[in-house]
Short mmCIF file of C-alpha atoms in Angstrom, two decimals:
data_model
loop_
_atom_site.label_atom_id
_atom_site.label_comp_id
_atom_site.label_asym_id
_atom_site.label_seq_id
_atom_site.Cartn_x
_atom_site.Cartn_y
_atom_site.Cartn_z
CA MET A 22 30.84 -2.68 -61.77
CA GLN A 23 33.21 -1.58 -64.52
CA GLN A 24 34.96 -4.93 -64.21
CA LEU A 25 31.65 -6.76 -64.72
CA VAL A 26 30.88 -4.64 -67.81
CA ASN A 27 34.28 -5.43 -69.31
CA TYR A 28 33.83 -9.17 -68.79
CA THR A 29 30.36 -8.92 -70.35
CA LYS A 30 31.61 -7.19 -73.49
CA SER A 31 34.46 -9.65 -73.90
CA TYR A 32 32.29 -12.74 -73.71
CA SER A 33 29.57 -11.21 -75.89
CA ARG A 34 32.05 -10.80 -78.73
CA MET A 35 32.92 -14.54 -78.51
CA GLY A 36 29.32 -15.68 -78.20
CA GLU A 37 29.93 -17.22 -74.85
CA GLU A 38 27.57 -15.24 -72.67
CA ASP A 39 26.51 -18.45 -71.02
CA GLU A 40 30.00 -18.80 -69.60
CA LEU A 41 30.07 -15.25 -68.13
CA PRO A 42 31.75 -15.25 -64.73
CA ILE A 43 29.62 -13.87 -61.96
CA ILE A 44 31.36 -11.12 -60.02
CA THR A 45 29.60 -9.51 -57.21
CA HIS A 46 30.55 -7.09 -54.43
CA SER A 47 30.18 -9.92 -51.97
CA THR A 48 32.78 -12.13 -53.59
CA GLN A 49 35.18 -9.17 -53.91
CA GLU A 50 34.74 -8.35 -50.23
CA ASN A 51 35.29 -11.99 -49.20
CA ALA A 52 38.52 -12.33 -51.19
CA PRO A 53 40.74 -10.68 -48.52
CA LYS A 54 39.06 -12.77 -45.83
CA LYS A 55 39.77 -15.97 -47.81
CA ARG A 56 43.39 -14.99 -48.26
CA LEU A 57 43.77 -14.23 -44.53
CA HIS A 58 42.09 -17.52 -43.70
CA SER A 59 44.46 -19.38 -46.06
CA PHE A 60 47.46 -17.56 -44.57
CA ILE A 61 46.55 -18.52 -41.05
CA LEU A 62 45.48 -22.16 -41.63
CA GLY A 63 47.89 -22.88 -44.55
CA PRO A 64 50.74 -23.99 -42.24
CA PHE A 65 48.37 -26.37 -40.40
CA TYR A 66 47.21 -27.95 -43.68
CA TRP A 67 50.86 -28.20 -44.75
CA PHE A 68 51.83 -30.05 -41.48
CA LYS A 69 48.83 -32.27 -41.89
CA MET A 70 49.87 -33.16 -45.47
CA LEU A 71 53.45 -34.03 -44.40
CA ALA A 72 52.21 -36.10 -41.51
CA MET A 73 49.90 -38.08 -43.79
CA GLU A 74 52.51 -38.62 -46.54
CA LEU A 75 55.64 -39.19 -44.39
CA HIS A 76 54.00 -40.43 -41.11
CA TRP A 77 53.36 -38.18 -38.15
CA SER A 78 56.30 -39.64 -36.19
CA PHE A 79 58.79 -38.36 -38.77
CA VAL A 80 57.37 -34.82 -38.63
CA PHE A 81 57.44 -35.07 -34.78
CA GLY A 82 61.08 -36.19 -34.93
CA VAL A 83 62.14 -33.28 -37.16
CA VAL A 84 60.38 -30.70 -34.98
CA VAL A 85 61.90 -32.22 -31.81
CA ILE A 86 65.48 -32.56 -33.15
CA TYR A 87 65.79 -29.35 -35.15
CA GLY A 88 63.34 -27.13 -33.38
CA ILE A 89 63.44 -28.16 -29.69
CA SER A 90 66.86 -29.93 -29.28
CA GLN A 91 69.06 -27.88 -31.63
CA GLY A 92 67.10 -24.60 -31.93
CA PHE A 93 65.49 -23.97 -28.56
CA GLY A 94 67.97 -26.12 -26.55
CA GLY A 95 70.89 -24.71 -28.46
CA GLY A 96 69.87 -21.17 -27.44
CA PHE A 97 69.60 -22.22 -23.81
CA ALA A 98 72.83 -24.15 -23.89
CA LYS A 99 74.87 -21.37 -25.41
CA VAL A 100 73.98 -18.69 -22.92
CA SER A 101 73.91 -20.98 -19.82
CA THR A 102 77.32 -22.54 -20.68
CA GLU A 103 78.92 -19.11 -21.10
CA TYR A 104 77.69 -18.03 -17.64
CA TYR A 105 78.40 -21.43 -16.11
CA LEU A 106 82.07 -21.28 -17.11
CA LYS A 107 82.39 -17.62 -16.08
CA ASP A 108 80.42 -17.50 -12.84
CA GLU A 109 80.37 -21.08 -11.51
CA GLN A 110 83.80 -22.37 -12.63
CA LYS A 111 85.51 -18.92 -12.48
CA VAL A 112 87.68 -19.64 -15.59
CA GLN A 113 89.67 -17.02 -17.48
CA PRO A 114 88.56 -15.86 -20.99
CA SER A 115 91.44 -17.72 -22.65
CA GLU A 116 90.56 -20.92 -20.82
CA ALA A 117 86.87 -20.56 -21.63
CA GLN A 118 87.90 -20.27 -25.29
CA ILE A 119 89.80 -23.55 -25.12
CA TYR A 120 86.99 -25.30 -23.25
CA SER A 121 84.39 -24.15 -25.86
CA GLY A 122 86.49 -25.88 -28.49
CA ILE A 123 86.64 -29.07 -26.50
CA ILE A 124 82.84 -29.11 -26.07
CA SER A 125 82.48 -28.91 -29.86
CA ILE A 126 84.64 -31.99 -30.52
CA PRO A 127 81.65 -34.39 -30.98
CA TRP A 128 80.65 -32.33 -34.01
CA ILE A 129 84.08 -32.95 -35.55
CA VAL A 130 83.59 -36.72 -35.44
CA LYS A 131 80.15 -36.57 -37.09
CA PRO A 132 81.33 -38.97 -39.90
CA LEU A 133 81.70 -41.62 -37.15
CA TRP A 134 78.08 -41.15 -36.05
CA GLY A 135 77.02 -41.22 -39.67
CA LEU A 136 78.87 -44.47 -40.37
CA LEU A 137 77.39 -46.08 -37.27
CA THR A 138 73.82 -45.24 -38.18
CA ASP A 139 74.32 -46.40 -41.78
CA VAL A 140 76.17 -49.67 -41.30
CA VAL A 141 75.76 -50.80 -37.66
CA PRO A 142 72.19 -51.77 -36.88
CA VAL A 143 71.09 -52.50 -33.33
CA LEU A 144 68.44 -55.21 -32.96
CA GLY A 145 67.80 -54.76 -36.70
CA TYR A 146 67.15 -50.97 -36.47
CA HIS A 147 69.37 -48.23 -37.93
CA ARG A 148 67.74 -45.12 -36.51
CA ARG A 149 65.72 -45.86 -33.32
CA PRO A 150 68.60 -47.04 -31.12
CA TYR A 151 70.68 -43.92 -31.93
CA PHE A 152 67.85 -41.55 -31.05
CA ILE A 153 67.44 -43.41 -27.73
CA LEU A 154 71.20 -43.33 -27.09
CA ALA A 155 71.38 -39.59 -27.89
CA GLY A 156 68.47 -38.77 -25.54
CA ALA A 157 69.85 -40.96 -22.70
CA ILE A 158 73.24 -39.29 -22.94
CA GLY A 159 71.64 -35.84 -22.88
CA VAL A 160 69.44 -36.55 -19.85
CA LEU A 161 72.24 -38.11 -17.77
CA SER A 162 74.81 -35.43 -18.54
CA MET A 163 72.54 -32.41 -18.02
CA LEU A 164 71.02 -33.71 -14.79
CA SER A 165 74.48 -34.51 -13.45
CA LEU A 166 75.62 -30.97 -14.16
CA ALA A 167 72.63 -29.47 -12.53
CA LEU A 168 72.46 -31.56 -9.38
CA HIS A 169 76.10 -31.78 -8.43
CA PRO A 170 76.83 -29.02 -5.84
CA GLN A 171 80.41 -28.26 -6.86
CA LEU A 172 81.77 -30.08 -9.91
CA HIS A 173 85.42 -30.04 -10.85
CA ILE A 174 86.16 -28.34 -14.20
CA VAL A 175 87.36 -31.61 -15.73
CA TYR A 176 84.18 -33.51 -14.93
CA ALA A 177 82.10 -30.50 -15.94
CA LEU A 178 83.80 -30.47 -19.34
CA LEU A 179 83.22 -34.17 -19.78
CA LEU A 180 79.53 -33.78 -19.05
CA LEU A 181 79.16 -30.73 -21.34
CA THR A 182 80.97 -32.61 -24.12
CA ALA A 183 78.69 -35.61 -23.50
CA GLY A 184 75.63 -33.37 -23.85
CA SER A 185 77.08 -31.94 -27.10
CA ALA A 186 77.60 -35.54 -28.32
CA GLY A 187 73.97 -36.40 -27.68
CA VAL A 188 72.81 -33.47 -29.79
CA ALA A 189 75.33 -34.34 -32.55
CA ILE A 190 74.23 -37.96 -32.68
CA ALA A 191 70.57 -37.00 -32.87
CA ASP A 192 71.47 -34.48 -35.64
CA VAL A 193 73.19 -37.03 -37.80
CA THR A 194 70.45 -39.62 -37.26
CA VAL A 195 67.58 -37.29 -38.23
CA ASP A 196 69.62 -36.14 -41.26
CA ALA A 197 69.71 -39.74 -42.35
CA CYS A 198 65.95 -40.03 -41.95
CA VAL A 199 65.44 -36.91 -43.98
CA ALA A 200 67.74 -38.19 -46.71
CA GLN A 201 65.94 -41.54 -46.71
CA ASN A 202 62.53 -39.98 -47.09
CA SER A 203 63.77 -37.60 -49.72
CA GLY A 204 64.64 -40.70 -51.81
CA THR A 205 61.29 -42.38 -51.34
CA HIS A 206 59.26 -39.11 -51.66
CA PRO A 207 61.28 -36.90 -54.03
CA SER A 208 58.38 -34.52 -54.62
CA LEU A 209 58.43 -33.64 -50.94
CA ALA A 210 62.20 -33.13 -50.57
CA ALA A 211 61.93 -29.38 -50.57
CA ASP A 212 59.04 -29.44 -48.11
CA MET A 213 61.12 -31.59 -45.71
CA GLN A 214 64.02 -29.13 -45.83
CA SER A 215 61.63 -26.21 -45.32
CA LEU A 216 60.31 -27.98 -42.25
CA CYS A 217 63.85 -28.40 -40.94
CA ALA A 218 64.67 -24.78 -41.55
CA LEU A 219 61.45 -23.47 -40.07
CA SER A 220 61.80 -25.60 -36.95
CA SER A 221 65.42 -24.61 -36.34
CA SER A 222 64.88 -20.90 -36.93
CA ILE A 223 61.83 -20.56 -34.72
CA GLY A 224 63.33 -22.74 -32.01
CA GLY A 225 66.56 -20.76 -32.00
CA LEU A 226 64.78 -17.37 -31.81
CA VAL A 227 62.61 -18.51 -28.86
CA GLY A 228 65.48 -20.24 -27.09
CA PHE A 229 67.93 -17.29 -27.27
CA SER A 230 65.17 -14.81 -26.32
CA LEU A 231 64.25 -16.70 -23.14
CA SER A 232 67.73 -17.98 -22.17
CA GLY A 233 68.88 -14.76 -20.50
CA ILE A 234 65.73 -14.52 -18.47
CA PHE A 235 65.97 -18.08 -17.23
CA VAL A 236 69.66 -17.81 -16.42
CA HIS A 237 68.87 -14.74 -14.30
CA LEU A 238 65.94 -16.46 -12.46
CA ILE A 239 67.36 -19.97 -11.78
CA GLY A 240 71.05 -19.65 -12.60
CA PRO A 241 73.16 -21.38 -15.32
CA LYS A 242 73.09 -24.74 -13.53
CA GLY A 243 69.32 -24.62 -13.33
CA VAL A 244 69.04 -23.90 -17.05
CA LEU A 245 71.43 -26.74 -17.87
CA GLY A 246 69.14 -29.03 -15.84
CA LEU A 247 66.16 -27.87 -17.95
CA LEU A 248 68.07 -29.06 -21.05
CA SER A 249 67.30 -32.61 -19.90
CA ILE A 250 63.72 -31.99 -21.13
CA PRO A 251 64.69 -31.69 -24.86
CA ALA A 252 66.83 -34.77 -24.33
CA VAL A 253 63.84 -36.68 -23.03
CA LEU A 254 61.94 -35.64 -26.16
CA VAL A 255 64.78 -36.91 -28.28
CA LEU A 256 64.54 -40.24 -26.48
CA SER A 257 60.79 -40.37 -27.14
CA VAL A 258 61.49 -39.86 -30.86
CA GLY A 259 63.47 -43.09 -30.76
CA ILE A 260 60.51 -44.89 -29.25
CA LEU A 261 57.82 -43.45 -31.46
CA ILE A 262 59.43 -43.07 -34.90
CA LYS A 263 58.27 -45.43 -37.54
CA GLU A 264 61.10 -47.60 -38.90
CA SER A 265 60.85 -50.96 -40.62
CA ARG A 266 62.92 -53.74 -39.15
CA PRO A 267 64.59 -55.98 -41.79
CA SER A 268 63.91 -59.64 -41.28
CA ASN A 269 67.52 -60.65 -41.85
CA SER A 270 70.02 -58.00 -40.71
CA ASN A 271 73.43 -59.16 -41.85
CA TYR A 272 75.89 -58.09 -39.21
CA LEU A 273 78.73 -59.89 -41.01
CA LYS A 274 78.82 -57.20 -43.69
CA VAL A 275 79.44 -54.38 -41.21
CA ASN A 276 83.23 -54.61 -41.52
CA GLU A 277 82.92 -54.86 -45.28
CA ASN A 278 80.72 -51.74 -45.41
CA PHE A 279 83.15 -49.85 -43.22
CA ALA A 280 85.98 -50.82 -45.51
CA LEU A 281 84.10 -49.84 -48.64
CA ALA A 282 83.07 -46.44 -47.19
CA ALA A 283 86.62 -45.70 -46.04
CA LYS A 284 88.03 -46.72 -49.44
CA SER A 285 85.60 -44.49 -51.29
CA MET A 286 86.21 -41.47 -49.03
CA TRP A 287 90.00 -41.84 -49.31
CA LYS A 288 89.89 -42.17 -53.04
CA THR A 289 87.72 -39.06 -53.29
CA LEU A 290 89.83 -37.00 -50.91
CA LYS A 291 92.99 -37.76 -52.98
CA SER A 292 91.51 -36.00 -55.99
CA PRO A 293 92.81 -32.41 -56.43
CA SER A 294 89.28 -31.24 -57.23
CA VAL A 295 88.25 -32.32 -53.71
CA TRP A 296 91.27 -31.78 -51.38
CA ARG A 297 91.98 -28.27 -52.67
CA PRO A 298 88.54 -26.82 -51.68
CA CYS A 299 88.66 -28.90 -48.49
CA LEU A 300 91.97 -27.23 -47.63
CA TYR A 301 90.52 -23.83 -48.26
CA MET A 302 87.48 -24.55 -46.08
CA TYR A 303 89.63 -25.58 -43.23
CA LEU A 304 92.09 -22.69 -43.48
CA SER A 305 89.39 -20.07 -43.99
CA PHE A 306 87.85 -21.02 -40.68
CA ALA A 307 91.11 -21.73 -38.86
CA LEU A 308 92.57 -18.29 -39.80
CA SER A 309 89.47 -16.42 -38.70
CA LEU A 310 90.58 -16.36 -35.07
CA ASP A 311 87.73 -16.52 -32.55
CA ILE A 312 88.09 -14.33 -29.44
CA PHE A 313 84.38 -14.43 -28.56
CA GLU A 314 85.07 -15.30 -24.90
CA GLY A 315 87.23 -12.21 -24.47
CA MET A 316 84.45 -10.02 -25.84
CA PHE A 317 81.80 -11.82 -23.73
CA TYR A 318 83.76 -11.19 -20.51
CA TRP A 319 84.30 -7.56 -21.50
CA VAL A 320 80.68 -6.66 -22.24
CA THR A 321 79.49 -8.38 -19.04
CA ASP A 322 82.29 -7.77 -16.40
CA ALA A 323 84.58 -4.92 -17.50
CA LYS A 324 84.38 -1.77 -15.36
CA ASP A 325 84.64 0.40 -18.49
CA GLY A 326 82.38 -1.91 -20.49
CA PRO A 327 78.63 -1.94 -21.05
CA ALA A 328 78.01 -4.41 -18.14
CA PHE A 329 75.06 -6.07 -19.94
CA SER A 330 72.63 -8.17 -17.89
CA LYS A 331 71.91 -11.84 -18.54
CA GLU A 332 68.55 -10.87 -20.12
CA SER A 333 70.29 -8.41 -22.44
CA MET A 334 72.87 -11.03 -23.58
CA GLY A 335 70.04 -13.48 -24.33
CA PHE A 336 68.29 -10.93 -26.54
CA ILE A 337 71.60 -10.05 -28.28
CA PHE A 338 72.12 -13.71 -29.16
CA ALA A 339 68.55 -13.82 -30.49
CA ILE A 340 69.22 -10.81 -32.70
CA GLY A 341 72.31 -12.58 -34.00
CA SER A 342 70.16 -15.59 -35.04
CA VAL A 343 67.92 -13.19 -36.93
CA GLY A 344 70.98 -11.85 -38.81
CA SER A 345 71.96 -15.40 -39.70
CA LEU A 346 68.49 -16.08 -41.11
CA LEU A 347 68.64 -12.85 -43.11
CA GLY A 348 71.96 -13.97 -44.57
CA ALA A 349 70.44 -17.29 -45.67
CA ILE A 350 67.49 -15.51 -47.30
CA LEU A 351 69.78 -13.06 -49.07
CA PHE A 352 71.88 -15.93 -50.45
CA GLN A 353 68.83 -17.89 -51.51
CA TYR A 354 67.10 -15.10 -53.42
CA GLY A 355 69.97 -12.89 -54.57
CA LEU A 356 73.45 -14.46 -54.51
CA LYS A 357 73.18 -18.22 -55.15
CA ASP A 358 73.91 -17.98 -58.88
CA TYR A 359 77.20 -16.15 -58.45
CA GLN A 360 80.51 -18.01 -58.72
CA PHE A 361 81.94 -19.52 -55.53
CA ARG A 362 85.18 -17.44 -55.76
CA ASP A 363 83.33 -14.17 -56.07
CA LEU A 364 80.98 -14.93 -53.19
CA LEU A 365 83.75 -16.05 -50.92
CA PHE A 366 85.98 -13.09 -51.81
CA TRP A 367 83.39 -10.53 -50.88
CA ALA A 368 82.06 -12.46 -47.87
CA GLN A 369 85.59 -12.78 -46.42
CA LEU A 370 86.34 -9.11 -47.10
CA LEU A 371 83.11 -8.06 -45.39
CA PHE A 372 83.97 -10.47 -42.59
CA VAL A 373 87.16 -8.58 -42.00
CA LEU A 374 85.43 -5.17 -42.03
CA SER A 375 82.62 -6.36 -39.69
CA GLY A 376 85.29 -7.33 -37.20
CA MET A 377 86.17 -3.72 -36.86
CA LEU A 378 82.84 -3.08 -35.09
CA ASP A 379 84.30 -4.87 -32.06
CA LEU A 380 87.22 -2.46 -32.21
CA VAL A 381 84.87 0.54 -32.30
CA LEU A 382 83.05 -0.81 -29.21
CA VAL A 383 86.13 -1.70 -27.14
CA LEU A 384 87.88 1.62 -27.85
CA ARG A 385 84.57 3.42 -26.93
CA ILE A 386 84.56 5.27 -30.30
CA ASN A 387 80.81 4.68 -30.49
CA LEU A 388 80.22 6.83 -27.39
CA ARG A 389 82.07 9.74 -29.06
CA PHE A 390 79.45 9.75 -31.81
CA GLY A 391 76.57 9.28 -29.43
CA LEU A 392 75.91 5.61 -30.36
CA PRO A 393 74.76 3.65 -27.28
CA ASP A 394 76.55 0.46 -26.41
CA TYR A 395 73.46 -1.72 -26.70
CA LEU A 396 72.64 -0.43 -30.19
CA CYS A 397 76.23 -0.88 -31.25
CA VAL A 398 76.35 -4.51 -30.04
CA VAL A 399 72.98 -5.23 -31.68
CA ILE A 400 74.25 -3.93 -35.07
CA ASP A 401 77.45 -5.91 -34.59
CA ALA A 402 75.45 -9.16 -33.85
CA ILE A 403 73.19 -8.71 -36.87
CA VAL A 404 75.98 -7.76 -39.32
CA SER A 405 78.49 -10.40 -38.13
CA SER A 406 75.97 -13.18 -38.09
CA MET A 407 74.60 -12.28 -41.52
CA ILE A 408 78.08 -12.11 -43.08
CA GLY A 409 79.10 -15.34 -41.37
CA ARG A 410 76.09 -17.09 -42.91
CA LEU A 411 76.92 -15.63 -46.35
CA LYS A 412 80.39 -17.12 -46.01
CA TRP A 413 79.03 -20.48 -44.80
CA MET A 414 76.33 -21.05 -47.45
CA PRO A 415 78.45 -21.26 -50.59
CA LEU A 416 80.90 -23.52 -48.76
CA LEU A 417 78.03 -25.91 -47.88
CA VAL A 418 76.74 -25.89 -51.53
CA LEU A 419 80.27 -26.63 -52.67
CA SER A 420 80.62 -29.37 -50.11
CA SER A 421 77.43 -31.12 -51.30
CA LYS A 422 78.98 -31.21 -54.84
CA LEU A 423 82.13 -32.97 -53.62
CA CYS A 424 80.32 -36.08 -52.24
CA PRO A 425 80.82 -39.36 -54.05
CA HIS A 426 77.79 -41.40 -55.01
CA GLY A 427 76.57 -43.95 -52.50
CA ILE A 428 78.04 -42.40 -49.36
CA GLU A 429 76.82 -38.81 -49.79
CA GLY A 430 75.60 -38.52 -46.21
CA THR A 431 78.81 -39.88 -44.59
CA PHE A 432 81.13 -37.86 -46.86
CA PHE A 433 79.07 -34.69 -46.31
CA ALA A 434 79.48 -35.28 -42.59
CA LEU A 435 83.18 -35.65 -43.14
CA LEU A 436 83.34 -32.31 -44.92
CA MET A 437 81.35 -30.69 -42.12
CA ALA A 438 83.84 -32.25 -39.66
CA ILE A 439 86.65 -30.54 -41.61
CA ASP A 440 84.86 -27.24 -41.29
CA ASN A 441 84.30 -27.86 -37.50
CA ALA A 442 88.00 -28.75 -37.18
CA GLY A 443 88.79 -25.32 -38.61
CA LEU A 444 86.40 -23.72 -36.10
CA LEU A 445 88.06 -25.67 -33.34
CA THR A 446 91.48 -24.43 -34.46
CA SER A 447 90.10 -20.91 -34.59
CA SER A 448 88.71 -21.19 -31.07
CA TRP A 449 91.97 -22.57 -29.65
CA GLY A 450 94.06 -20.09 -31.57
CA GLY A 451 91.95 -17.26 -30.22
CA GLY A 452 92.42 -18.65 -26.69
CA VAL A 453 96.17 -18.66 -27.10
CA LEU A 454 96.07 -15.10 -28.40
CA LEU A 455 94.09 -13.92 -25.39
CA HIS A 456 96.52 -15.72 -23.07
CA VAL A 457 99.60 -14.20 -24.72
CA LEU A 458 98.11 -10.69 -24.55
CA LYS A 459 97.14 -11.26 -20.91
CA VAL A 460 93.41 -10.69 -21.36
CA THR A 461 91.88 -11.98 -18.11
CA ARG A 462 88.64 -11.69 -16.11
CA THR A 463 89.68 -8.27 -14.84
CA GLN A 464 92.38 -7.05 -17.31
CA PHE A 465 91.17 -6.00 -20.76
CA ASP A 466 93.87 -3.43 -21.68
CA ASN A 467 95.11 -5.51 -24.65
CA LEU A 468 91.70 -6.69 -25.90
CA TRP A 469 91.73 -4.04 -28.62
CA LEU A 470 95.10 -5.40 -29.81
CA ALA A 471 93.66 -8.97 -29.94
CA ILE A 472 90.81 -7.68 -32.06
CA LEU A 473 93.16 -5.86 -34.41
CA ILE A 474 95.43 -8.95 -34.85
CA ARG A 475 92.40 -11.14 -35.47
CA ASN A 476 91.09 -8.84 -38.19
CA ILE A 477 94.55 -8.72 -39.88
CA ILE A 478 94.83 -12.51 -39.90
CA ARG A 479 91.30 -12.75 -41.42
CA ILE A 480 92.61 -11.18 -44.56
CA THR A 481 94.85 -14.26 -45.23
CA PRO A 482 92.06 -16.50 -46.76
CA LEU A 483 91.70 -13.97 -49.58
CA CYS A 484 95.09 -15.18 -50.81
CA LEU A 485 93.91 -18.77 -50.87
CA LEU A 486 90.85 -18.49 -53.18
CA PHE A 487 92.77 -20.17 -55.96
CA LEU A 488 92.00 -23.46 -54.17
CA VAL A 489 88.29 -23.00 -54.84
CA PRO A 490 86.74 -23.97 -58.25
CA ARG A 491 85.26 -21.18 -60.39
CA GLY A 492 81.86 -22.81 -60.73
CA ASP A 493 78.59 -21.83 -59.12
CA SER A 494 75.74 -23.67 -57.47
CA SER A 495 74.45 -25.00 -60.84
CA SER A 496 77.85 -26.26 -62.11
CA SER A 497 79.07 -29.80 -62.27
CA LEU A 498 82.34 -30.89 -60.67
CA ILE A 499 84.65 -33.67 -61.87
CA LEU A 500 85.06 -36.39 -59.26
CA PRO A 501 87.07 -39.60 -59.27
CA ASP A 502 85.12 -42.71 -60.35
CA ASP A 503 83.66 -44.21 -57.21
CA ASP A 504 81.86 -47.23 -58.78
CA GLU A 505 84.18 -49.73 -57.12
CA ALA A 506 83.76 -48.44 -53.62
CA SER A 507 80.23 -47.19 -53.56
CA LEU A 508 77.87 -48.44 -50.81
CA GLY A 509 74.85 -47.50 -52.85
CA SER A 510 73.75 -48.17 -56.39
CA LYS A 511 76.28 -47.59 -59.09
CA GLU A 512 76.17 -44.54 -61.27
CA GLU A 513 77.97 -44.10 -64.62
CA GLY A 514 80.23 -41.20 -65.31
CA HIS A 515 82.50 -39.00 -63.38
CA THR A 516 80.37 -35.83 -63.10
CA ARG A 517 77.81 -35.12 -60.42
CA THR A 518 75.26 -32.39 -60.27
CA ILE A 519 72.98 -31.43 -57.37
CA PRO A 520 69.35 -32.14 -58.43
CA THR A 521 68.05 -28.91 -57.06
CA SER A 522 70.29 -26.28 -55.59
CA GLU A 523 67.36 -24.89 -53.63
CA ASN A 524 67.21 -28.02 -51.54
CA VAL A 525 70.94 -27.87 -50.79
CA GLU A 526 70.65 -24.31 -49.64
CA LEU A 527 67.83 -25.16 -47.30
CA VAL A 528 69.94 -28.00 -45.96
CA ALA A 529 72.68 -25.50 -45.47
CA LEU A 530 70.31 -23.37 -43.45
CA VAL A 531 69.86 -26.05 -40.79
CA SER A 532 72.97 -28.18 -40.89
CA ASN A 533 74.98 -26.98 -38.19
CA ASN A 534 73.02 -24.76 -36.25
CA SER A 535 72.97 -25.37 -34.53
CA SER A 536 74.53 -23.93 -35.18
CA SER A 537 77.28 -21.13 -36.24
CA ASP A 538 76.16 -21.52 -33.49
CA ASP A 539 75.39 -22.63 -36.83
CA ALA A 540 78.33 -22.12 -38.09
CA ARG A 541 80.58 -21.74 -35.20
CA HIS A 542 79.95 -24.16 -32.41
CA SER A 543 82.20 -21.70 -30.77
#
């Protein structure tokens, strides 16, 4: 009532009693209900708005590719592949480390998929045929893995790599659709990236949470067979997605477009302002040796280790995806305005320190302080994933600023391929380290030494930060003039700025997810 009196006095002074707002107890009581109603139904209205503005088939495609194929399917694939190599193929940790790198090779050639979708139409369509191809590859490869009674390791690797290729092709194709719709509906660009991020995050959490349970119930081969279901949905996206078919597709210009794209990319890569940060990105990942397989075998098989169950490992992976999401949120709302060099320095330093948590676990120091193994591993998963994301985000923002006009999508895919090449080198280097130190399925005596060597080598990228420009996410970078080689419309000047850094950061949240595994594919 006091609020009503105050409003009355205020309006009486102005002579506007006739405009007095009516405030009653009933409206005050209904306000929380309205806010709750808006909170619950808001996402549904948002989805409906996107479906009406962008067409329902596009929203369906984003949810399927990011949420079900990469998020949910990625969680299932990660855990089932680990147990498939360990229990079905009986490979050593060092071999599994090498094989994981081989499976990630399709993500290194992402620029090829990008070029194909951009300049090579099939029956006049640029997107539909590649969704169908990606889905067909996924269905055939996963069913072959699941139904064959005893597959040789070479054929198993080929099928796993083919399945990875199907996911990578679908990823590049849907990225092209998002970019295309961002150009025609610029006001909805942030909403589209939010849809991608939301789908990927929720899908990953659900996938990792259920993966261990399903691996325990039906085995890793059975789970790999279930991955044919997301592949079928990807194929259905190719059938249902709305795409206009040009009346006169000029196939004679394909070679010319390839040549123009290659010329523009080479011209840009030769610029010191581009190749120097590219070199840093590759070396920073390559020198962060990955010995994940050694740790995975230790926590599941070692006599002196925690001997975690399949269900526990699935939940640990899920906790790691939560840490990755926390890192993205921390960057978005607290760190995005800091300079690249400062962010990368502290992220790399924390990356080194977080690696010591593995040493604490392997040397059983945690038990001396009464810290249970499971709690120690959960803390390690959250911290390592969060720091890995904090390291990955500024590199992605920087990468987006290095793209020449007209072939932004293809060149960004090239930069991501450089990062994935670094991750591949890291994975293979870690495999060699495990082999040299004789870390096997049953011998883990030197695993602590492998962790220590890895952590020491991780310090090296701190000495290479001079290769990174001093700017931040709002800075402009000087690029070579790409007017002559651009595939798109020409743009005057040599300086490019990201229209909205927020959109880039949301792109960074879902680009590779698939990553680590978003960031790792390892």
